[in-house]
XYZ file of C-alpha atoms in Angstrom:
610
model
C 125.428 21.282 -1.190
C 125.076 18.918 1.994
C 124.344 20.900 5.063
C 126.264 20.542 8.288
C 124.851 19.961 11.614
C 125.646 21.943 14.884
C 124.126 20.692 18.201
C 124.141 23.660 20.517
C 124.240 22.335 24.065
C 122.734 24.052 27.076
C 120.513 26.826 28.002
C 120.425 29.764 25.325
C 122.037 32.915 26.245
C 119.972 35.895 25.854
C 121.370 38.404 23.334
C 123.837 35.892 21.767
C 124.761 35.618 18.044
C 126.032 32.184 18.158
C 123.014 30.612 16.145
C 123.216 33.231 13.671
C 126.803 32.651 13.361
C 126.663 29.101 12.777
C 124.049 29.535 10.321
C 126.029 31.911 8.357
C 128.891 29.207 8.193
C 126.714 26.621 6.748
C 125.290 24.873 9.688
C 121.627 23.477 10.255
C 121.228 24.364 14.103
C 119.660 22.282 16.653
C 119.477 23.159 20.388
C 120.103 20.480 23.163
C 118.858 21.453 26.712
C 120.866 18.519 28.339
C 123.527 16.071 27.621
C 120.927 13.286 27.258
C 119.036 15.194 24.349
C 122.519 16.305 22.947
C 123.143 12.495 22.284
C 119.862 11.889 21.122
C 120.485 14.566 18.407
C 123.902 13.521 17.416
C 122.417 9.801 16.931
C 119.627 11.254 14.605
C 122.519 13.092 12.446
C 122.878 11.398 9.111
C 126.014 9.843 8.873
C 127.419 11.495 5.846
C 127.238 14.879 7.291
C 129.558 16.907 9.644
C 128.527 17.602 12.821
C 129.487 19.863 15.713
C 128.927 20.474 19.334
C 128.818 23.849 20.624
C 128.545 25.382 24.167
C 125.379 27.718 24.075
C 127.839 30.221 26.505
C 130.177 30.477 23.469
C 131.404 34.127 22.898
C 134.007 34.449 20.314
C 134.417 35.467 16.671
C 132.903 34.046 13.819
C 135.994 33.440 12.055
C 137.147 31.415 14.998
C 134.291 29.279 14.888
C 135.185 29.115 10.865
C 138.697 28.061 11.636
C 137.744 25.386 14.560
C 134.590 24.145 12.629
C 134.660 24.027 8.692
C 138.196 23.346 7.641
C 137.667 20.404 5.383
C 141.458 19.004 5.974
C 140.837 17.634 9.316
C 138.707 14.812 10.451
C 138.357 16.146 14.047
C 138.702 19.865 15.141
C 138.237 21.828 18.183
C 138.190 25.554 19.644
C 137.206 26.260 23.396
C 133.569 25.524 23.710
C 133.331 23.585 20.526
C 134.232 20.544 18.716
C 133.508 19.038 15.292
C 133.919 15.737 13.372
C 133.445 14.699 9.750
C 131.849 11.566 8.796
C 134.991 9.741 8.964
C 135.444 10.452 12.751
C 131.784 10.271 13.739
C 132.439 7.005 15.629
C 135.283 8.565 17.670
C 133.219 11.763 18.409
C 130.151 9.482 19.690
C 132.411 7.163 21.783
C 133.814 10.324 23.370
C 130.473 12.015 23.994
C 129.292 8.804 25.639
C 132.394 8.646 28.083
C 132.054 12.523 28.740
C 128.480 12.181 29.597
C 129.142 9.174 31.909
C 131.659 10.829 33.652
C 129.756 14.321 34.074
C 131.259 17.882 34.694
C 134.470 17.828 36.627
C 135.692 20.823 38.746
C 137.439 23.470 36.375
C 141.302 23.444 36.785
C 143.055 26.622 37.757
C 145.748 28.686 35.959
C 148.787 29.932 37.680
C 146.688 33.220 38.406
C 143.902 31.415 40.089
C 141.300 31.606 37.115
C 139.626 28.755 35.535
C 141.552 27.487 32.317
C 138.762 25.460 30.786
C 135.074 25.267 31.293
C 135.017 21.386 31.948
C 131.609 21.674 32.696
C 131.099 22.298 28.996
C 130.238 19.332 27.216
C 132.084 20.166 24.101
C 135.270 20.603 26.111
C 134.855 17.367 28.027
C 134.558 15.489 24.831
C 137.763 17.259 23.492
C 139.314 16.190 26.864
C 138.138 12.296 26.275
C 139.349 12.219 22.611
C 142.529 13.159 23.855
C 142.928 10.632 26.606
C 142.034 7.965 23.783
C 145.117 9.559 21.784
C 142.829 10.569 18.768
C 144.347 13.549 16.910
C 142.319 16.677 17.488
C 143.484 19.739 15.283
C 143.373 22.898 17.168
C 143.730 26.198 15.009
C 145.962 28.830 15.961
C 143.550 31.756 16.749
C 146.106 34.351 17.325
C 144.303 37.486 18.273
C 141.056 35.880 17.773
C 138.638 35.107 20.935
C 137.015 31.366 21.672
C 135.837 31.081 25.037
C 132.898 29.851 27.374
C 132.340 32.465 29.914
C 131.693 31.056 33.419
C 129.783 33.809 34.741
C 127.946 37.282 33.620
C 131.363 39.467 34.347
C 133.490 37.081 32.292
C 130.986 36.842 29.519
C 131.136 40.958 29.443
C 135.004 40.704 29.400
C 134.901 38.356 26.434
C 132.436 40.303 24.612
C 134.903 43.488 25.087
C 137.602 41.374 23.822
C 135.737 40.468 20.779
C 134.842 44.030 20.002
C 138.685 45.103 20.328
C 139.812 42.859 17.542
C 138.602 43.164 13.758
C 137.517 39.495 13.003
C 137.529 40.420 9.242
C 141.027 42.044 9.366
C 142.508 39.000 11.031
C 140.931 36.695 8.202
C 142.333 38.606 5.510
C 145.947 38.459 7.496
C 145.492 34.794 7.730
C 144.960 34.384 4.070
C 148.179 35.253 3.008
C 150.911 32.408 3.577
C 152.984 33.177 6.773
C 156.149 32.484 4.656
C 156.521 33.756 1.007
C 158.984 35.407 -1.141
C 159.855 39.193 -1.210
C 158.096 40.051 -4.503
C 155.018 38.030 -3.585
C 154.791 39.635 0.004
C 155.252 43.251 -0.846
C 153.966 43.513 -4.426
C 151.272 41.101 -4.875
C 149.728 39.976 -1.540
C 148.716 43.608 -0.217
C 145.976 43.735 -2.711
C 145.622 40.117 -4.127
C 143.897 39.367 -0.694
C 141.397 41.793 -1.511
C 140.596 40.070 -4.700
C 140.390 36.608 -3.018
C 137.577 38.266 -0.633
C 135.797 39.674 -3.806
C 135.917 36.155 -5.071
C 134.445 34.748 -1.844
C 131.656 37.386 -1.907
C 130.721 36.018 -5.410
C 130.683 32.596 -4.685
C 133.671 31.693 -6.787
C 135.799 28.908 -5.935
C 139.569 28.451 -5.823
C 139.470 25.948 -8.405
C 137.995 28.553 -10.856
C 140.629 31.111 -10.109
C 143.176 28.464 -10.599
C 141.847 27.714 -13.872
C 141.722 31.387 -14.562
C 145.378 31.648 -13.806
C 146.259 28.662 -16.345
C 144.377 30.150 -18.988
C 145.957 33.698 -18.449
C 149.375 32.353 -18.406
C 148.556 30.342 -21.937
C 147.269 33.415 -23.551
C 150.614 34.936 -22.197
C 152.533 32.276 -24.031
C 150.353 32.535 -27.221
C 151.299 36.241 -27.081
C 154.983 35.471 -26.727
C 154.858 33.134 -29.619
C 153.858 36.007 -32.024
C 157.420 37.155 -31.684
C 156.386 40.758 -32.171
C 157.486 43.398 -29.730
C 153.868 43.882 -28.892
C 153.361 40.431 -28.164
C 156.373 40.329 -25.944
C 154.968 43.220 -23.810
C 151.542 41.738 -23.725
C 153.101 38.538 -22.649
C 154.939 40.155 -19.853
C 151.571 41.773 -18.414
C 149.777 38.769 -18.562
C 152.264 36.593 -17.004
C 152.184 38.922 -14.000
C 148.587 38.860 -13.831
C 148.340 34.822 -14.086
C 150.718 35.164 -11.037
C 148.503 37.597 -9.199
C 145.622 35.081 -9.776
C 148.141 32.196 -8.675
C 148.385 33.929 -5.365
C 144.575 34.661 -5.066
C 143.452 30.995 -5.587
C 145.377 30.009 -2.268
C 144.516 33.213 -0.424
C 140.824 32.483 -1.509
C 141.368 28.721 -0.120
C 142.518 29.905 3.101
C 140.049 32.859 3.315
C 136.997 30.791 2.688
C 138.364 27.345 3.963
C 137.698 25.907 0.992
C 140.221 23.250 0.343
C 139.786 20.297 -1.874
C 141.385 17.379 -3.294
C 141.265 18.429 -6.631
C 141.884 22.139 -5.884
C 145.227 21.217 -4.089
C 146.343 18.928 -7.334
C 145.429 21.745 -9.664
C 147.072 24.227 -7.855
C 150.327 21.995 -7.344
C 150.709 20.941 -11.269
C 149.480 24.237 -12.962
C 152.167 26.374 -11.627
C 154.692 24.135 -13.551
C 152.473 23.523 -16.697
C 151.933 27.549 -16.834
C 155.855 28.167 -16.462
C 157.064 25.938 -19.125
C 154.058 26.431 -21.596
C 155.263 29.759 -21.535
C 159.135 28.620 -22.114
C 157.853 26.989 -25.357
C 155.868 30.429 -26.104
C 158.906 32.031 -25.801
C 160.866 29.539 -27.898
C 158.105 29.725 -30.696
C 158.220 33.809 -30.632
C 162.073 33.593 -31.226
C 161.681 31.170 -33.931
C 159.385 33.534 -35.839
C 162.394 35.937 -35.623
C 164.750 33.584 -37.243
C 166.505 32.691 -33.490
C 166.270 29.039 -32.333
C 166.344 29.057 -28.619
C 164.624 25.628 -28.020
C 167.963 24.175 -26.546
C 167.611 27.280 -23.992
C 164.048 26.751 -23.296
C 164.530 22.949 -22.618
C 167.461 23.652 -20.546
C 166.016 26.228 -18.341
C 162.928 23.370 -17.964
C 165.480 20.955 -16.779
C 167.181 23.483 -14.479
C 163.998 24.220 -12.966
C 162.827 20.781 -12.547
C 166.002 19.586 -10.998
C 166.036 22.229 -8.616
C 162.721 21.278 -7.521
C 163.610 17.579 -7.141
C 166.450 18.724 -4.974
C 164.070 20.476 -2.829
C 161.568 17.586 -2.690
C 164.579 15.040 -2.265
C 166.015 16.748 0.723
C 162.963 17.525 2.279
C 161.681 13.761 2.301
C 164.872 12.760 3.366
C 164.686 14.888 6.794
C 161.217 15.067 7.104
C 160.993 12.802 10.162
C 164.950 12.244 10.892
C 166.073 11.929 14.301
C 169.222 13.963 15.500
C 168.442 16.358 13.134
C 170.550 19.427 13.965
C 173.816 20.647 12.495
C 176.153 23.917 12.982
C 175.062 24.964 9.495
C 170.973 24.868 10.406
C 172.094 26.795 13.939
C 173.954 29.594 11.618
C 171.118 29.697 9.563
C 168.794 30.022 12.469
C 170.965 32.763 13.658
C 170.597 34.418 10.554
C 166.950 34.338 10.791
C 167.223 36.800 13.516
C 168.680 39.355 11.360
C 165.404 40.785 9.236
C 167.269 41.635 5.975
C 169.201 38.822 5.777
C 165.922 36.341 5.761
C 164.546 38.569 2.634
C 167.889 38.299 0.987
C 167.894 34.802 1.072
C 164.547 34.210 -0.123
C 165.333 36.308 -3.180
C 168.395 34.984 -4.073
C 167.074 31.377 -4.357
C 164.847 32.861 -7.006
C 161.515 31.540 -5.799
C 158.232 31.879 -8.205
C 157.446 35.309 -7.663
C 160.859 36.685 -8.479
C 161.431 34.281 -11.055
C 158.467 35.196 -12.667
C 158.829 38.753 -12.248
C 162.188 38.570 -13.750
C 160.975 36.514 -16.812
C 157.893 39.194 -17.271
C 160.011 42.099 -17.327
C 163.042 40.695 -19.488
C 160.267 39.209 -21.908
C 158.927 42.750 -22.395
C 162.109 44.603 -22.551
C 164.556 42.349 -24.079
C 164.799 39.170 -26.439
C 163.945 35.372 -25.542
C 167.595 34.654 -26.029
C 168.531 37.424 -23.286
C 165.338 36.322 -21.118
C 166.364 32.636 -21.228
C 170.456 33.394 -20.536
C 169.364 35.459 -17.538
C 167.086 32.970 -16.240
C 169.492 30.033 -16.741
C 172.191 31.993 -14.682
C 169.890 32.972 -12.154
C 168.566 29.662 -11.488
C 172.136 28.040 -11.789
C 173.278 30.101 -8.811
C 170.116 29.539 -6.801
C 170.335 25.795 -7.498
C 174.363 26.077 -6.454
C 173.448 28.133 -3.190
C 170.432 25.887 -1.841
C 172.182 22.678 -3.126
C 175.737 23.602 -0.955
C 173.902 24.736 1.772
C 171.926 21.640 2.165
C 174.896 19.020 1.327
C 176.848 21.031 4.151
C 173.936 20.532 6.444
C 173.644 16.622 5.713
C 176.963 15.915 6.247
C 177.569 17.628 9.524
C 174.148 16.873 11.306
C 174.513 12.864 11.397
C 170.535 12.424 11.014
C 169.267 8.916 11.211
C 166.555 8.540 8.569
C 163.713 6.395 8.779
C 162.335 3.779 6.680
C 159.525 6.179 5.424
C 162.291 8.622 4.474
C 163.984 5.359 2.337
C 160.762 4.713 0.730
C 160.004 8.272 -0.489
C 163.288 8.624 -1.889
C 163.027 5.159 -3.683
C 159.775 6.369 -5.392
C 161.137 9.852 -6.449
C 163.798 7.860 -7.986
C 161.660 6.352 -10.312
C 163.545 3.224 -10.967
C 162.294 0.960 -13.774
C 162.218 -3.027 -14.482
C 165.999 -2.812 -15.682
C 167.474 -1.070 -12.425
C 165.202 -3.381 -10.300
C 166.328 -6.538 -12.006
C 170.030 -5.422 -11.984
C 169.549 -4.132 -8.273
C 168.511 -7.681 -7.219
C 171.378 -9.239 -8.460
C 173.789 -6.677 -6.914
C 171.734 -7.391 -3.420
C 174.056 -5.549 -0.914
C 174.343 -2.222 -3.252
C 177.134 0.352 -2.355
C 178.495 1.675 1.090
C 178.044 5.326 2.335
C 178.841 8.200 -0.239
C 179.643 5.668 -2.708
C 175.605 5.515 -3.312
C 175.182 9.336 -4.751
C 178.966 9.081 -6.382
C 177.701 6.199 -8.383
C 174.496 7.950 -9.525
C 176.535 11.283 -10.423
C 179.291 9.599 -12.545
C 176.924 6.879 -14.384
C 174.639 10.322 -15.123
C 177.758 11.952 -16.030
C 178.681 9.117 -18.347
C 175.597 9.316 -20.508
C 175.226 12.465 -20.719
C 178.747 13.142 -21.932
C 178.677 10.450 -24.432
C 175.489 11.923 -25.762
C 176.883 15.520 -25.899
C 180.456 14.575 -27.146
C 179.751 12.479 -30.053
C 178.228 12.666 -33.259
C 174.535 11.776 -33.778
C 173.867 8.164 -34.731
C 176.769 6.760 -32.927
C 176.694 3.744 -30.416
C 178.693 5.285 -27.796
C 175.890 7.010 -25.855
C 174.409 3.393 -25.966
C 177.139 2.007 -24.112
C 177.172 4.974 -21.858
C 173.285 4.334 -21.203
C 174.406 0.560 -19.887
C 176.723 2.203 -17.726
C 174.139 4.233 -16.467
C 171.585 1.312 -15.920
C 174.078 -0.382 -13.909
C 175.240 2.346 -11.743
C 171.471 3.373 -11.146
C 170.950 -0.306 -10.115
C 173.849 -0.053 -7.555
C 172.610 3.219 -5.959
C 169.232 1.916 -5.354
C 170.142 -1.665 -4.644
C 170.060 -0.945 -0.805
C 167.524 1.501 1.029
C 168.802 5.059 0.611
C 169.439 6.178 4.332
C 172.933 7.570 3.737
C 173.843 11.357 4.525
C 173.693 12.384 0.885
C 171.411 9.839 -0.507
C 168.846 12.443 -1.358
C 171.013 13.662 -4.368
C 170.291 10.134 -6.058
C 166.824 11.342 -7.463
C 167.892 14.625 -8.615
C 171.065 13.239 -10.230
C 169.021 10.471 -12.351
C 166.563 13.719 -13.468
C 169.733 15.316 -14.461
C 170.977 12.568 -16.289
C 167.695 11.471 -18.149
C 166.686 15.090 -19.239
C 170.095 15.972 -20.187
C 170.440 12.949 -22.423
C 167.568 13.752 -24.276
C 168.559 17.357 -24.832
C 172.138 16.231 -25.881
C 170.764 13.745 -28.330
C 168.110 16.056 -29.694
C 170.528 18.974 -30.127
C 172.785 16.579 -32.133
C 170.247 15.384 -34.396
C 170.169 18.997 -35.937
C 167.161 18.619 -37.805
C 164.238 21.137 -37.290
C 161.430 20.143 -34.587
C 164.001 17.480 -32.814
C 164.341 19.920 -30.051
C 160.752 20.816 -29.576
C 159.996 17.001 -29.841
C 162.539 16.635 -26.817
C 160.840 19.409 -24.831
C 157.384 17.663 -25.181
C 158.887 14.303 -23.859
C 160.974 15.977 -20.718
C 157.672 17.912 -20.356
C 155.797 14.569 -19.892
C 158.236 12.830 -17.796
C 158.667 15.837 -15.481
C 154.909 15.833 -14.987
C 155.037 12.229 -13.958
C 157.868 13.179 -11.550
C 156.033 16.047 -9.954
C 152.836 13.902 -9.500
C 154.801 11.432 -7.781
C 156.165 14.173 -5.281
C 152.526 15.572 -4.626
C 151.241 11.836 -3.896
C 154.123 11.349 -1.385
C 153.386 14.362 0.018
C 149.713 13.290 0.591
C 150.851 9.934 2.303
C 149.233 8.117 -0.691
C 152.563 6.295 -2.121
C 153.816 6.479 -5.358
C 152.080 6.172 -8.645
C 151.432 2.340 -9.214
C 154.080 -0.037 -10.207
C 152.509 -0.822 -13.605
C 152.802 2.938 -14.572
C 156.501 2.920 -13.789
C 156.822 -0.322 -15.681
C 155.005 0.882 -18.562
C 156.805 4.054 -19.213
C 160.143 2.303 -18.321
C 161.689 4.108 -15.476
C 164.323 6.544 -15.848
C 167.032 4.221 -16.845
C 164.675 2.424 -19.248
C 163.686 5.615 -21.059
C 167.245 6.908 -21.323
C 168.408 3.716 -22.749
C 165.498 3.504 -25.128
C 166.341 7.343 -26.534
C 169.887 6.419 -26.977
C 169.267 3.042 -28.900
C 166.451 5.347 -30.966
C 169.317 7.917 -31.857
C 171.870 5.171 -32.844
C 169.442 3.061 -35.243
C 167.302 5.957 -36.907
C 167.978 8.915 -38.766
C 167.773 12.363 -37.659
C 164.204 12.925 -39.246
C 162.858 9.519 -37.834
C 164.273 10.152 -34.451
C 162.454 13.396 -34.344
C 159.104 11.321 -35.080
C 160.321 8.729 -32.690
C 160.528 11.352 -29.722
C 157.274 13.073 -30.480
C 155.602 9.549 -30.517
C 157.129 8.633 -27.008
C 156.311 12.248 -25.777
C 152.650 11.635 -26.554
C 152.466 8.048 -25.358
C 154.082 8.959 -21.984
C 152.117 12.070 -21.972
C 148.657 9.973 -22.347
C 149.785 7.190 -19.629
C 150.618 9.612 -16.836
C 147.965 12.137 -17.493
C 144.929 9.569 -17.396
C 146.385 7.733 -14.452
C 147.110 10.956 -12.633
C 143.405 12.489 -13.504
C 142.004 9.380 -12.309
C 143.908 9.552 -8.931
C 143.129 12.904 -7.854
C 139.669 13.203 -8.808
C 138.787 9.892 -6.990
C 137.170 10.651 -3.649
C 140.053 8.729 -1.581
C 142.981 10.857 -2.793
C 144.175 12.813 -0.232
C 144.670 16.731 -0.377
C 148.069 18.206 -0.459
C 148.374 21.815 0.698
C 151.491 23.857 -0.268
C 151.440 26.241 2.587
C 155.325 26.807 2.916
C 156.655 26.268 -0.569
C 157.673 29.551 -2.490
C 159.310 27.641 -5.385
């Protein structure tokens, strides 16, 4: 592992543990007696290393230094008395050091009580001031009760050391490993002990990626147990699903505990949750089939409903990411309810986040049948989707927010429009006004799903519905999606495409058609999730060639309806299978290439509970 370098500036303080603390954090320590020597040492550090400037008088908790100097997510970061730069920000740090050296120490400003607010004779703090003056972004972690200070005299040093001794550094570190906002089940039934598992993993050198992979393997074994169709298998599946969720919480807590964030880890954590849940649905469906009960339609319906719920979340958040005038009476009411403790937990539970959802699935699997499990899951998710979507619609129509070009681009990327919608949209040019945009997306989607669901297999009415859907989809995205409810367009498109595949596979009436449809929707849903996490990482959408190659949502919908019209039911099953494999190969190869590349940004789901 490549070492980082810490340059300790100023005269060493007798009895200070600073150098040993820095070495324990993986730093190679160099000592500079004055600013000139610090500049020379800084210039000698290889350009591909992280470098830190730390005042020799620093007093604080080791975890304060860890938060300020080792977090890989930020090019520049600082705590009082210390500043660090990753290779990408070395030039900015070097320039700030040069200016700070030229200006020299300044008089310390005073707080309201007359005490110095900042040790401005500290080179590290002067460098941070110079970076701020340049408008350079410097991350300052929330330290809470942790101490990080540069005492100016022996009395202040003694007081700082007493403050350090009064706070348990390790207890704070364990608490901060847990998300500040999480679901009820996770908060009270998982995190109280999973944080200790995370610490155990950290002390044995395990990485978050290894724990994430263990969680996936555990969930896949759970799916395999469910696929046996036996009561013992169902009980084992429920227990293993909970174990998988414990590991799922542990990997994020390990990343926060050890500050081991990575691009690959972010991608694995973001996508494996969906893969685990949907693989488990498939396992339940296989297990039910062994007992003579075909629940593939319910399994596919559960996957569609859950995916559409997520798209609602993603689209709404992206539409309002940087919107101005972003207030409403509905939001004010929600904020008021947040002051009443029990309503916070109730509202977090009724949206059925991942902890509550997996606990529900696990208990129902062990105690009932796959059919009952899916019925309860569908009812619960439908209620949660109705509750959250209705609240967001009310917020959108009352807040009168002005949305940015960035939000419009994100919604257009989430729409996943292919060549057909793009070509027709160019002809339409002006598109539709106001609320006609989501209305067109909804009506066009409803038309194609209804044509597929309400007619017999093999007819051309679904093709006609798909052609209408192509037209309405093109009109919906012909202009930038900046309307109050335009964030509903992507979820309407998802529901239309997935619902059409479900309806046609169900109408085919041949063994294996619904599992093939499950595979196709899973492959396409992966592509849509991948789009979301790229946008969150400010990397834009997947490349245009990939969207064209897999047809866009409207192209795939039209293709599936045409295949259903011209092929026999048995041939249609084969066609769905081939299409699922082709889409999966294309999107997986491109996604893996992107996320393991050195320049791909990391995505961190610190606040998501879905």
